[in-house]
Coordinates of C-alpha atoms (C1' of nucleotides) in Angstrom, one line a residue:
Chain A
X226 CA 7.3 -199.8 -157.4
X227 CA 9.8 -199.4 -160.3
X228 CA 10.1 -195.6 -161.0
X229 CA 9.4 -193.8 -157.8
X230 CA 9.4 -190.0 -157.9
X231 CA 8.6 -187.6 -155.1
X232 CA 9.0 -184.3 -154.6
X233 CA 8.6 -181.8 -151.8
X234 CA 6.8 -178.2 -153.1
X235 CA 7.2 -175.5 -150.7
X236 CA 5.8 -172.2 -151.3
X237 CA 8.9 -169.7 -150.6
X238 CA 6.8 -167.6 -148.4
X239 CA 8.8 -168.0 -145.3
X240 CA 11.8 -169.9 -143.7
X241 CA 11.2 -174.0 -143.6
X242 CA 8.7 -175.0 -140.9
X243 CA 9.2 -177.9 -138.9
X244 CA 6.2 -179.4 -140.5
X245 CA 7.5 -178.8 -144.1
X246 CA 11.1 -180.1 -142.8
X247 CA 9.0 -183.1 -142.0
X248 CA 7.2 -183.6 -145.3
X249 CA 10.5 -183.0 -147.1
X250 CA 12.3 -185.9 -145.0
X251 CA 9.4 -188.3 -145.5
X252 CA 9.6 -187.6 -149.5
X253 CA 13.5 -188.0 -149.3
X254 CA 13.7 -190.9 -147.3
X255 CA 10.8 -192.9 -149.3
X256 CA 12.7 -191.7 -152.7
X257 CA 15.9 -193.1 -151.1
X258 CA 14.6 -196.4 -149.8
X259 CA 13.3 -197.1 -152.8
X260 CA 15.9 -195.7 -155.3
X261 CA 13.6 -193.2 -157.1
X262 CA 13.9 -189.5 -157.6
X263 CA 13.4 -186.7 -155.2
X264 CA 12.5 -183.3 -156.6
X265 CA 12.1 -179.9 -155.2
X266 CA 9.7 -177.6 -157.0
X267 CA 9.0 -174.1 -155.9
X268 CA 5.4 -173.2 -156.0
X269 CA 5.7 -169.4 -156.2
X270 CA 2.2 -168.3 -157.5
X271 CA 1.2 -166.4 -154.5
X272 CA 3.2 -162.9 -155.8
X273 CA 2.5 -160.8 -152.9
X274 CA 4.2 -163.1 -150.6
X275 CA 6.6 -165.1 -152.1
X276 CA 10.4 -164.3 -152.5
X277 CA 13.6 -165.6 -153.7
X278 CA 14.9 -164.7 -150.4
X279 CA 13.0 -167.2 -148.6
X280 CA 13.6 -169.8 -151.5
X281 CA 17.1 -169.6 -151.0
X282 CA 16.7 -169.9 -147.3
X283 CA 14.2 -172.9 -147.8
X284 CA 16.8 -174.8 -149.9
X285 CA 19.6 -173.7 -147.4
X286 CA 17.5 -175.3 -144.5
X287 CA 16.8 -178.6 -146.7
X288 CA 20.7 -179.0 -147.3
X289 CA 21.4 -178.2 -143.8
X290 CA 19.2 -181.0 -142.8
X291 CA 20.9 -183.1 -145.0
X292 CA 18.8 -183.5 -148.0
X293 CA 19.7 -183.8 -151.8
X294 CA 17.5 -183.7 -154.6
X295 CA 18.1 -185.2 -158.0
X296 CA 16.0 -182.3 -159.9
X297 CA 15.1 -179.1 -158.6
X298 CA 15.0 -175.4 -159.0
X299 CA 18.6 -175.0 -158.6
X300 CA 19.9 -178.3 -160.1
X301 CA 17.5 -178.3 -163.2
X302 CA 16.2 -181.7 -164.6
X303 CA 14.2 -182.9 -167.6
X304 CA 10.9 -181.8 -166.3
X305 CA 11.7 -178.5 -165.6
X306 CA 11.5 -175.5 -164.9
X307 CA 10.8 -176.4 -161.6
X308 CA 9.8 -173.1 -160.2
X309 CA 5.8 -172.5 -161.3
X310 CA 6.0 -169.0 -162.3
X311 CA 8.1 -170.2 -165.2
X312 CA 5.8 -172.8 -166.5
X313 CA 2.7 -170.4 -167.1
X314 CA 2.5 -171.4 -170.5
X315 CA 1.9 -174.9 -169.5
X316 CA -0.9 -174.0 -167.3
X317 CA -2.2 -171.7 -169.8
X318 CA -2.4 -174.9 -172.3
X319 CA -4.3 -176.9 -170.0
X320 CA -6.3 -174.7 -169.0
X321 CA -7.7 -173.4 -172.6
X322 CA -8.0 -177.7 -173.0
X323 CA -10.6 -177.4 -169.9
X324 CA -12.0 -174.5 -171.2
X325 CA -12.5 -176.1 -174.9
X326 CA -13.8 -179.3 -173.4
X327 CA -16.4 -177.3 -171.2
X328 CA -14.9 -178.7 -168.1
X329 CA -14.3 -175.4 -167.3
X330 CA -15.7 -171.7 -167.8
X331 CA -14.7 -168.4 -167.8
X332 CA -16.3 -166.3 -164.5
X333 CA -16.5 -162.6 -163.9
X334 CA -17.8 -162.3 -160.7
X335 CA -15.7 -159.5 -158.9
X336 CA -14.3 -160.5 -155.4
X337 CA -17.1 -158.4 -153.6
X338 CA -19.8 -160.3 -155.2
X339 CA -18.2 -163.1 -154.2
X340 CA -17.9 -162.0 -150.7
X341 CA -21.4 -160.9 -150.8
X342 CA -22.6 -164.0 -151.6
X343 CA -20.4 -166.1 -149.3
X344 CA -21.4 -164.1 -146.5
X345 CA -25.3 -164.6 -147.4
X346 CA -25.0 -168.3 -147.6
X347 CA -23.3 -168.6 -144.4
X348 CA -26.1 -166.2 -142.9
X349 CA -28.4 -169.0 -144.0
X350 CA -26.4 -171.6 -142.6
X351 CA -25.6 -173.1 -145.9
X352 CA -22.2 -174.0 -147.6
X353 CA -20.2 -171.1 -148.9
X354 CA -20.3 -172.5 -152.4
X355 CA -20.1 -170.6 -155.8
X356 CA -23.6 -170.0 -157.2
X357 CA -22.8 -170.5 -160.4
X358 CA -23.8 -167.1 -162.0
X359 CA -21.4 -167.4 -164.8
X360 CA -22.0 -171.4 -165.1
X361 CA -23.6 -170.8 -168.3
X362 CA -22.7 -167.4 -170.1
X363 CA -23.5 -166.7 -173.5
X364 CA -20.7 -165.4 -175.9
X365 CA -23.0 -162.0 -175.8
X366 CA -22.9 -162.1 -172.6
X367 CA -19.2 -162.2 -171.9
X368 CA -18.3 -159.6 -174.5
X369 CA -20.6 -157.5 -172.3
X370 CA -19.0 -157.9 -169.4
X371 CA -15.4 -158.0 -171.2
X372 CA -16.3 -154.5 -172.4
X373 CA -17.2 -153.3 -169.0
X374 CA -13.5 -154.0 -167.9
X375 CA -14.2 -157.5 -165.9
X376 CA -11.0 -159.6 -166.1
X377 CA -12.3 -163.4 -165.6
X378 CA -10.8 -166.1 -163.8
X379 CA -10.9 -170.0 -165.0
X380 CA -13.5 -171.8 -162.9
X381 CA -13.5 -175.7 -162.9
X382 CA -17.1 -177.2 -163.3
X383 CA -17.4 -179.7 -160.7
X384 CA -19.3 -182.7 -161.9
X385 CA -22.7 -183.0 -160.0
X386 CA -23.7 -185.5 -157.8
X387 CA -20.3 -187.2 -157.9
X388 CA -18.3 -188.7 -155.4
X389 CA -14.6 -188.5 -155.4
X390 CA -12.5 -191.3 -153.8
X391 CA -9.3 -190.8 -152.4
X392 CA -7.0 -193.7 -152.0
X393 CA -4.5 -192.9 -149.4
X394 CA -1.6 -194.9 -148.2
X395 CA -1.9 -194.0 -144.8
X396 CA -5.7 -193.0 -144.6
X397 CA -7.4 -195.8 -146.5
X398 CA -10.2 -194.8 -149.1
X399 CA -11.7 -191.4 -148.0
X400 CA -14.5 -190.4 -149.9
X401 CA -15.9 -186.7 -150.4
X402 CA -19.2 -185.7 -152.0
X403 CA -19.0 -183.4 -155.2
X404 CA -22.0 -181.6 -154.3
X405 CA -19.9 -179.9 -151.4
X406 CA -17.2 -178.9 -153.6
X407 CA -18.4 -176.2 -155.6
X408 CA -17.1 -174.8 -158.8
X409 CA -13.5 -173.5 -158.0
X410 CA -11.0 -171.3 -159.2
X411 CA -8.2 -172.6 -161.2
X412 CA -6.5 -169.6 -162.7
X413 CA -6.6 -166.4 -161.3
X414 CA -8.0 -163.0 -163.0
X415 CA -4.1 -162.2 -163.6
X416 CA -3.7 -165.3 -165.0
X417 CA -1.7 -167.0 -162.7
X418 CA -3.1 -170.5 -161.8
X419 CA -4.2 -171.5 -158.2
X420 CA -2.6 -174.2 -156.1
X421 CA -5.2 -177.0 -157.0
X422 CA -4.3 -176.4 -160.7
X423 CA -0.8 -175.7 -160.7
X424 CA -0.1 -178.5 -158.3
X425 CA -1.9 -181.3 -160.7
X426 CA -0.3 -179.9 -163.8
X427 CA 3.1 -180.1 -162.2
X428 CA 2.7 -183.3 -160.6
X429 CA 1.5 -184.8 -163.7
X430 CA 3.8 -183.4 -166.4
X431 CA 6.9 -184.1 -163.7
X432 CA 5.6 -187.6 -163.6
X433 CA 5.4 -188.0 -159.9
X434 CA 4.4 -191.1 -158.7
X435 CA 3.7 -190.5 -154.9
X436 CA 2.3 -187.2 -153.7
X437 CA 3.2 -187.5 -149.8
X438 CA 2.4 -184.2 -147.7
X439 CA 0.6 -183.0 -144.9
X440 CA -2.7 -184.1 -143.9
X441 CA -4.1 -180.4 -144.1
X442 CA -4.1 -181.2 -148.1
X443 CA -6.2 -184.2 -147.9
X444 CA -9.3 -182.0 -148.3
X445 CA -7.8 -180.3 -151.4
X446 CA -7.3 -183.8 -152.9
X447 CA -10.5 -184.4 -154.6
X448 CA -10.5 -181.2 -156.3
X449 CA -7.3 -182.2 -157.8
X450 CA -8.6 -185.7 -158.2
X451 CA -11.7 -184.0 -160.5
X452 CA -9.0 -182.3 -162.5
X453 CA -7.0 -185.6 -163.2
X454 CA -10.2 -187.0 -164.3
X455 CA -11.3 -184.1 -166.5
X456 CA -7.7 -183.9 -168.1
X457 CA -7.6 -187.4 -168.7
X458 CA -4.8 -188.0 -166.7
X459 CA -3.9 -191.1 -163.8
X460 CA -3.5 -189.6 -160.5
X461 CA -0.7 -190.6 -158.5
X462 CA -0.5 -192.4 -155.1
X463 CA -1.4 -190.0 -152.5
X464 CA 0.1 -190.3 -148.6
X465 CA -1.5 -187.6 -146.3
X466 CA 1.0 -187.5 -143.3
X467 CA -0.5 -186.2 -139.8
X468 CA 0.2 -182.8 -138.7
X469 CA 2.9 -182.3 -135.9
X470 CA 1.1 -180.2 -133.1
X471 CA 2.3 -177.7 -130.4
X472 CA 1.9 -178.3 -126.7
X473 CA -1.6 -177.4 -126.9
X474 CA -2.5 -180.0 -129.7
X475 CA -3.0 -177.0 -132.1
X476 CA -1.0 -177.0 -135.5
X477 CA 2.0 -175.9 -134.6
X478 CA 2.8 -172.4 -135.0
X479 CA 4.8 -169.3 -133.9
X480 CA 3.3 -169.2 -130.4
X481 CA 4.5 -172.3 -129.7
X482 CA 8.1 -171.5 -129.8
X483 CA 10.7 -172.2 -132.3
X484 CA 9.0 -173.6 -135.5
X485 CA 11.5 -173.1 -138.5
X486 CA 14.5 -174.9 -138.8
X487 CA 16.6 -172.2 -139.3
X488 CA 15.9 -171.2 -135.5
X489 CA 17.2 -174.9 -134.6
X490 CA 20.2 -174.4 -136.9
X491 CA 20.9 -171.2 -135.3
X492 CA 20.7 -172.5 -131.7
X493 CA 23.3 -175.2 -132.6
X494 CA 21.3 -178.3 -133.0
X495 CA 22.8 -181.1 -134.9
X496 CA 21.2 -181.6 -138.3
X497 CA 21.1 -185.5 -138.1
X498 CA 19.5 -185.2 -134.4
X499 CA 17.0 -183.2 -135.9
X500 CA 16.2 -185.3 -138.8
X501 CA 16.3 -188.6 -136.6
X502 CA 13.7 -186.6 -134.0
X503 CA 11.5 -185.5 -136.8
X504 CA 11.8 -188.8 -138.5
X505 CA 10.1 -190.4 -135.2
X506 CA 7.2 -188.2 -135.2
X507 CA 4.8 -189.9 -137.2
X508 CA 6.7 -192.9 -138.0
X509 CA 8.4 -195.6 -136.0
X510 CA 10.8 -198.2 -137.0
X511 CA 8.7 -200.8 -135.2
X512 CA 11.7 -201.7 -133.4
X513 CA 13.1 -200.7 -130.1
X514 CA 15.7 -198.7 -131.3
X515 CA 15.3 -195.0 -132.2
X516 CA 19.0 -193.5 -132.7
X517 CA 19.0 -193.6 -136.6
X518 CA 21.7 -192.2 -138.5
X519 CA 20.6 -190.7 -142.3
X520 CA 21.4 -193.9 -143.8
X521 CA 19.9 -196.0 -141.3
X522 CA 16.5 -193.9 -141.9
X523 CA 16.7 -194.7 -145.7
X524 CA 17.0 -198.1 -145.2
X525 CA 14.1 -198.6 -142.9
X526 CA 11.7 -195.9 -143.7
X527 CA 8.9 -197.1 -145.5
X528 CA 5.1 -195.4 -145.7
X529 CA 3.7 -198.4 -144.1
X530 CA 4.8 -197.7 -140.8
X531 CA 3.4 -194.0 -140.8
X532 CA 1.3 -193.3 -138.0
X533 CA -2.4 -191.9 -138.8
X534 CA -2.8 -189.7 -135.7
X535 CA -1.2 -186.3 -134.9
X536 CA 2.1 -186.0 -132.9
X537 CA 2.7 -183.2 -130.3
X538 CA 6.3 -181.9 -130.9
X539 CA 8.1 -182.7 -127.7
X540 CA 11.4 -180.5 -127.3
X541 CA 12.4 -182.1 -124.2
X542 CA 12.8 -185.3 -126.4
X543 CA 14.5 -183.2 -129.0
X544 CA 16.8 -181.9 -126.5
X545 CA 17.7 -185.5 -125.2
X546 CA 18.3 -186.6 -128.4
X547 CA 20.4 -183.9 -129.3
X548 CA 22.8 -183.8 -126.3
X549 CA 23.2 -187.5 -127.2
X550 CA 24.6 -186.6 -130.9
X551 CA 26.6 -183.9 -129.2
X552 CA 28.2 -186.8 -126.9
X553 CA 29.0 -188.9 -129.7
X554 CA 29.9 -186.5 -131.9
X555 CA 33.6 -185.5 -133.2
X556 CA 34.8 -182.9 -130.7
X557 CA 36.7 -180.8 -133.7
X558 CA 33.3 -180.4 -135.1
X559 CA 31.2 -179.3 -131.9
X560 CA 34.4 -176.9 -131.3
X561 CA 33.5 -175.6 -134.6
X562 CA 30.2 -175.3 -134.0
X563 CA 30.3 -173.8 -130.6
X564 CA 32.6 -170.8 -132.0
X565 CA 29.7 -168.5 -133.2
X566 CA 28.0 -168.7 -130.0
X567 CA 31.0 -168.1 -127.8
X568 CA 31.9 -165.4 -130.2
X569 CA 28.5 -163.9 -129.7
X570 CA 28.7 -164.2 -125.9
X571 CA 31.8 -162.0 -126.2
X572 CA 34.3 -164.4 -124.8
X573 CA 36.1 -165.0 -128.3
X574 CA 36.5 -163.2 -131.5
X575 CA 37.0 -165.2 -134.4
X576 CA 39.7 -165.8 -136.2
X577 CA 41.5 -167.8 -133.5
X578 CA 45.0 -168.5 -133.0
X579 CA 45.9 -172.0 -133.0
X580 CA 46.4 -172.2 -129.3
X581 CA 43.4 -170.1 -128.4
X582 CA 41.5 -172.9 -130.7
X583 CA 43.0 -175.7 -128.8
X584 CA 41.6 -174.2 -125.5
X585 CA 38.4 -173.5 -126.9
X586 CA 38.4 -177.3 -127.5
X587 CA 39.3 -178.1 -124.2
X588 CA 36.5 -176.4 -122.7
X589 CA 34.1 -177.8 -125.5
X590 CA 35.2 -181.4 -124.1
X591 CA 35.1 -180.4 -120.7
X592 CA 31.1 -179.0 -120.9
X593 CA 29.7 -181.3 -123.7
X594 CA 27.9 -183.8 -121.4
X595 CA 25.7 -180.8 -120.2
X596 CA 24.7 -179.5 -123.5
X597 CA 21.3 -179.9 -125.4
X598 CA 22.4 -177.9 -128.1
X599 CA 25.5 -175.9 -129.1
X600 CA 24.5 -172.6 -127.8
X601 CA 24.2 -173.6 -124.3
X602 CA 28.0 -174.1 -124.7
X603 CA 28.4 -169.9 -123.8
X604 CA 26.8 -170.3 -120.2
X605 CA 29.0 -173.3 -119.3
X606 CA 32.1 -172.0 -120.5
X607 CA 31.5 -168.6 -118.7
X608 CA 33.7 -169.7 -115.8
X609 CA 36.8 -169.8 -117.8
X610 CA 36.5 -166.4 -119.1
X611 CA 36.4 -164.1 -116.1
X612 CA 38.9 -164.1 -113.1
X613 CA 36.4 -162.4 -111.5
X614 CA 34.8 -165.7 -109.7
X615 CA 31.6 -164.8 -108.3
X616 CA 29.9 -167.1 -105.6
X617 CA 25.9 -167.5 -105.9
X618 CA 25.2 -170.5 -103.7
X619 CA 25.0 -170.6 -100.4
X620 CA 26.5 -173.9 -100.0
X621 CA 29.7 -172.6 -101.8
X622 CA 30.2 -169.8 -99.2
X623 CA 30.0 -172.4 -96.5
X624 CA 32.5 -174.7 -98.0
X625 CA 34.9 -171.4 -98.4
X626 CA 34.4 -170.8 -94.6
X627 CA 36.0 -173.9 -93.6
X628 CA 39.1 -173.8 -91.5
X629 CA 41.4 -175.6 -93.9
X630 CA 40.5 -173.5 -97.0
X631 CA 43.2 -171.4 -96.8
X632 CA 46.0 -173.9 -96.1
X633 CA 44.8 -176.1 -98.9
X634 CA 44.8 -173.5 -101.4
X635 CA 48.1 -172.1 -100.2
X636 CA 49.6 -175.9 -100.6
X637 CA 48.0 -176.1 -103.8
X638 CA 49.7 -172.6 -105.1
X639 CA 53.3 -173.8 -103.8
X640 CA 52.8 -176.8 -105.4
X641 CA 51.8 -175.6 -108.7
X642 CA 54.5 -173.0 -108.7
X643 CA 57.5 -175.4 -108.3
X644 CA 56.4 -178.5 -110.2
X645 CA 54.6 -177.4 -113.2
X646 CA 55.3 -175.3 -116.1
X647 CA 52.8 -172.8 -117.4
X648 CA 50.5 -175.7 -118.5
X649 CA 49.1 -178.1 -116.5
X650 CA 47.7 -181.7 -117.9
X651 CA 44.8 -183.1 -116.5
X652 CA 46.6 -185.9 -114.8
X653 CA 48.9 -183.8 -113.3
X654 CA 46.4 -181.6 -111.8
X655 CA 45.0 -184.9 -110.5
X656 CA 48.1 -185.9 -108.8
X657 CA 48.8 -182.3 -107.5
X658 CA 45.5 -182.3 -105.7
X659 CA 46.2 -185.6 -104.6
X660 CA 49.3 -184.8 -103.2
X661 CA 47.8 -182.0 -101.6
X662 CA 45.6 -184.0 -99.7
X663 CA 48.5 -186.6 -98.4
X664 CA 50.5 -183.6 -97.1
X665 CA 47.8 -182.1 -95.2
X666 CA 46.3 -185.0 -94.3
X667 CA 43.2 -184.1 -95.6
X668 CA 40.8 -186.1 -98.2
X669 CA 38.0 -185.7 -100.5
X670 CA 35.5 -182.8 -100.1
X671 CA 37.9 -180.8 -98.1
X672 CA 40.5 -180.4 -100.6
X673 CA 38.5 -180.4 -103.9
X674 CA 35.4 -178.3 -102.7
X675 CA 37.3 -175.2 -101.8
X676 CA 39.4 -175.5 -105.0
X677 CA 36.4 -176.0 -107.3
X678 CA 34.6 -173.1 -105.7
X679 CA 37.7 -170.9 -105.5
X680 CA 38.0 -171.8 -109.2
X681 CA 34.7 -171.5 -110.2
X682 CA 32.8 -170.2 -107.9
X683 CA 30.4 -173.0 -107.9
X684 CA 30.0 -176.4 -106.1
X685 CA 29.1 -178.1 -109.6
X686 CA 30.7 -177.9 -112.7
X687 CA 33.1 -179.5 -115.1
X688 CA 35.7 -182.2 -113.7
X689 CA 38.2 -180.0 -111.5
X690 CA 41.3 -181.6 -113.5
X691 CA 40.0 -180.3 -116.6
X692 CA 39.0 -177.1 -115.6
X693 CA 42.6 -176.7 -114.0
X694 CA 44.0 -177.6 -117.3
X695 CA 41.9 -175.1 -118.9
X696 CA 42.8 -172.2 -116.7
X697 CA 46.5 -173.0 -116.8
X698 CA 49.3 -172.4 -114.0
X699 CA 48.7 -168.6 -114.0
X700 CA 44.9 -168.8 -114.3
X701 CA 44.7 -171.2 -111.3
X702 CA 47.3 -169.2 -109.3
X703 CA 45.5 -166.0 -110.0
X704 CA 42.2 -167.1 -108.8
X705 CA 43.5 -169.3 -105.8
X706 CA 45.5 -166.3 -104.3
X707 CA 42.2 -164.4 -104.0
X708 CA 41.7 -166.3 -101.1
X709 CA 45.0 -166.1 -99.2
Chain B
rG20 C1' -21.4 -174.9 -138.3
rG21 C1' -20.9 -178.4 -143.2
rC22 C1' -17.2 -182.1 -144.7
rC23 C1' -13.1 -184.9 -143.5
rC24 C1' -8.8 -186.9 -140.1
rC25 C1' -7.4 -188.8 -135.4
rA26 C1' -8.0 -191.2 -130.4
rU27 C1' -2.7 -196.8 -125.9
rG28 C1' 0.6 -193.3 -119.7
rG29 C1' 2.0 -186.0 -119.5
rU30 C1' 4.9 -186.5 -124.6
rC31 C1' 6.7 -190.2 -129.1
rA32 C1' 5.1 -194.6 -129.5
rA33 C1' 5.1 -200.8 -130.1
rG34 C1' 0.8 -203.5 -130.5
rU35 C1' -3.3 -205.6 -136.3
rG36 C1' -8.6 -211.0 -132.3
rG37 C1' -6.1 -215.2 -127.7
rU38 C1' 1.1 -214.9 -126.1
rC39 C1' -1.7 -207.6 -123.1
rU40 C1' -1.5 -209.2 -115.1
rA41 C1' 0.0 -203.8 -122.7
rA42 C1' 7.0 -203.0 -125.0
rG43 C1' 10.7 -199.3 -125.3
rA44 C1' 12.0 -194.0 -125.4
rC45 C1' 11.5 -188.7 -123.5
rA46 C1' 10.1 -186.2 -119.0
rC47 C1' 9.2 -187.1 -113.5
rC48 C1' 11.0 -189.9 -109.0
rG49 C1' 14.6 -193.5 -106.5
rC50 C1' 18.9 -196.4 -106.2
rC51 C1' 24.3 -197.0 -108.2
rC52 C1' 28.7 -195.3 -110.2
rU53 C1' 31.4 -190.4 -109.2
rU54 C1' 36.9 -185.9 -105.7
rU55 C1' 30.8 -181.8 -107.5
rC56 C1' 27.1 -181.4 -111.1
rA57 C1' 25.9 -184.1 -114.9
rC58 C1' 26.9 -188.5 -118.3
rG59 C1' 26.0 -193.8 -117.5
rG60 C1' 23.8 -198.0 -115.4
rC61 C1' 19.6 -200.1 -112.4
rG62 C1' 14.7 -199.7 -110.9
rG63 C1' 9.7 -196.9 -109.9
rU64 C1' 5.3 -194.0 -110.7
rA65 C1' 2.0 -193.6 -115.1
rA66 C1' -2.4 -195.5 -120.6
rC67 C1' -5.8 -198.8 -124.2
rC68 C1' -11.8 -192.0 -124.1
rC69 C1' -17.0 -193.6 -123.0
rG70 C1' -21.0 -196.9 -124.4
rG71 C1' -22.8 -200.5 -126.6
rG72 C1' -22.4 -204.4 -130.1
rU73 C1' -19.8 -208.9 -132.8
rU74 C1' -16.7 -213.3 -130.9
rC75 C1' -15.6 -218.5 -126.9
rG76 C1' -12.1 -214.4 -126.2
rA77 C1' -11.3 -207.3 -128.1
rA78 C1' -6.5 -202.2 -126.9
rU79 C1' -7.0 -204.8 -132.0
rC80 C1' -13.6 -205.6 -135.9
rC81 C1' -18.5 -202.5 -136.2
rC82 C1' -22.0 -198.6 -134.5
rG83 C1' -22.9 -194.5 -131.6
rG84 C1' -21.3 -190.5 -128.4
rU85 C1' -17.4 -187.8 -126.7
rG86 C1' -13.0 -185.2 -127.2
rG87 C1' -8.9 -183.2 -130.4
rG88 C1' -7.0 -181.9 -135.0
rG89 C1' -8.0 -180.4 -140.2
rU90 C1' -10.7 -177.7 -144.2
rC91 C1' -14.1 -174.5 -146.0
rA92 C1' -9.9 -167.9 -150.3
rC93 C1' -8.7 -164.8 -157.1
rC94 C1' -3.2 -168.6 -150.2
rA95 C1' -0.6 -172.6 -150.9

RNA sequence: GGCCCCAUGGUCAAGUGGUCUAAGACACCGCCCUUUCACGGCGGUAACCCGGGUUCGAAUCCCGGUGGGGUCACCA
């Protein structure tokens, strides 16, 4: 595999989808594993739905995921341009070639006629293939149709009785009957190529060595192979990766919840965790490990270990994996990631003073072990932003009804006021609590629980010492005083 | 419906004819750790879709069925 050249070719018609992201990731990992070239090409021939806006979004999402490309729409390269709408003359050239060689022909059927044909065939229970009305038009007939204002499409003449074999790296050999294909359009009446044609011209002219894409394209592949043959080109190696399914085992779609990369980014997932998770959907290293840094993935990824069967997207597992990364990663980075969510929740407003920032950092440190993704930070740090402590649990209420409660809180307040400055360090908090217990002859739950509930309103939550450190002397005293 | 793909626990998956009384992970349950919850540690429940072959021997190979998925556009 001397010159591996692979591409990710999204059509800019919406945000980057989970499935697209995985295809991109597999291509990228494959390229990096073999020291090849990764290309990003934009397939924007669907004028109706394409936009520069989504192109930018997709590129941003890819970058966020940690992918980089050697050639592509924004970085250029020797085989550009990398946007299909900027390659129109190229397609024209090859379409003319096919027309001249007789491998393709002009078709003047209107969309209405075609729709009617299709319907009639379906009604008879037959395959809705093109009837071939324009297959052998004479020059006069063409002129007549032109004169009538008909704009032709270019149709590829599918060889009859041909069997097309797709040699697929993950599926093995798959064969299709040519008779089931039917002449298909390669250039629309507005002169813009269709997917099946443009993709072939591009993959060939960009010297793509391996086409790694989702299984939904498998049935398009014979059409493309026929085109390679007609053009006298060698086919790339194909590898069709199975689909990612939703919980109900149908293709991932909106109703399955968050399906765009953007949404995961916005919820505060770590890109390397998402990449790790996506890599494990349909690929496995064969070992028992499953936490892989991008570098490790590049090193271990091969197409041979890509599974054939579709995989259900399991949010629970993603959450677990992301939580794992959250616990491992740098606190500074996590704090930065938490900021927008805290601001959105109305707890802070950004530019933060150094002091405030440090405080937020302490909060993040205290709650990170509870998080699956950073957006959840807000609900967990809520307790630090309001002195109006609400008790919701019955158990907490019972605790506060204890006989010793008032004394304990009073004692704590007393000690805090005489022993510390405005700041409370966590070990100071620990010592303080211990002292209270010792002086009062109480232990364990009897002192910690009332303090916890008085401070946070709940019997559960972050480490009490950290809570006190975050609240500071003033905050602690304020909250405890309400119970005196 | 035609064509195509797929089929190991609820989910991701290891497994390529014997070492499978089938690994690991998520989820779930239990125990431990712990001034709470969580994290972490330990343990547990749980699977080779069905039926025929081939073979001394099949989760692994073949055929059929069933189930799931994809695709059948002047979308990509």
